[in-house]
C-alpha positions in Angstrom: 223.6 106.0 -114.3 224.0 103.1 -111.6 227.0 105.0 -110.0 225.2 108.7 -110.6 222.1 107.3 -108.5 224.1 105.5 -105.8 226.3 108.9 -105.0 223.2 111.2 -105.3 221.3 109.1 -102.8 224.4 108.6 -100.6 225.3 112.4 -100.6 221.2 113.6 -100.1 221.1 110.8 -97.3 220.2 112.8 -93.9 223.3 113.9 -92.2 225.8 113.1 -94.8 226.2 116.5 -96.7 223.5 118.5 -95.2 220.9 118.1 -92.6 217.7 119.9 -93.6 215.4 121.0 -91.8 217.5 121.4 -88.6 215.6 120.1 -85.3 212.9 118.6 -86.9 211.3 114.9 -86.8 212.6 112.3 -88.7 209.7 112.0 -91.2 210.0 115.9 -91.9 213.9 115.4 -92.4 213.4 112.4 -94.6 210.5 114.0 -96.9 212.6 116.9 -97.4 215.7 115.2 -98.5 213.4 113.0 -100.8 212.0 116.4 -102.2 215.5 117.5 -102.8 216.8 114.1 -104.4 213.8 114.0 -106.7 214.4 117.8 -107.7 218.3 117.2 -108.3 217.5 114.0 -110.2 214.9 115.8 -112.3 217.4 118.5 -113.3 220.5 116.4 -113.9 219.5 113.0 -115.2 219.3 113.9 -118.7 222.6 115.3 -118.6 224.4 112.6 -116.8 222.7 110.1 -119.4 224.2 112.0 -122.2 227.4 112.3 -120.7 227.5 108.7 -119.9 226.6 107.5 -123.6 229.6 109.7 -124.7 232.1 108.3 -122.3 230.9 104.8 -122.9 231.1 105.2 -127.0 227.0 104.5 -127.5 226.0 106.2 -130.5 222.2 107.2 -131.2 220.3 106.9 -134.4 220.4 105.2 -137.6 224.2 104.3 -138.0 224.1 102.3 -134.7 221.8 99.7 -136.5 223.0 96.4 -137.9 223.2 96.3 -141.7 220.9 93.8 -143.5 222.8 90.6 -144.3 225.3 90.9 -141.6 
């Protein structure tokens, strides 16, 4: 997840991938990119979280709990 957030932040930094809105103040540009980051994060973080757990081999549920006496 750290790598995902890092890459998302980097790509959505003003001037790296896009510069929205063009010819506006630094504050408006920063606010627009912050909103874009929040929207992309909101709609993708659960998918990335599930994918990262599949790749890393984590299991959810009672199968992952230690057995009594061990």
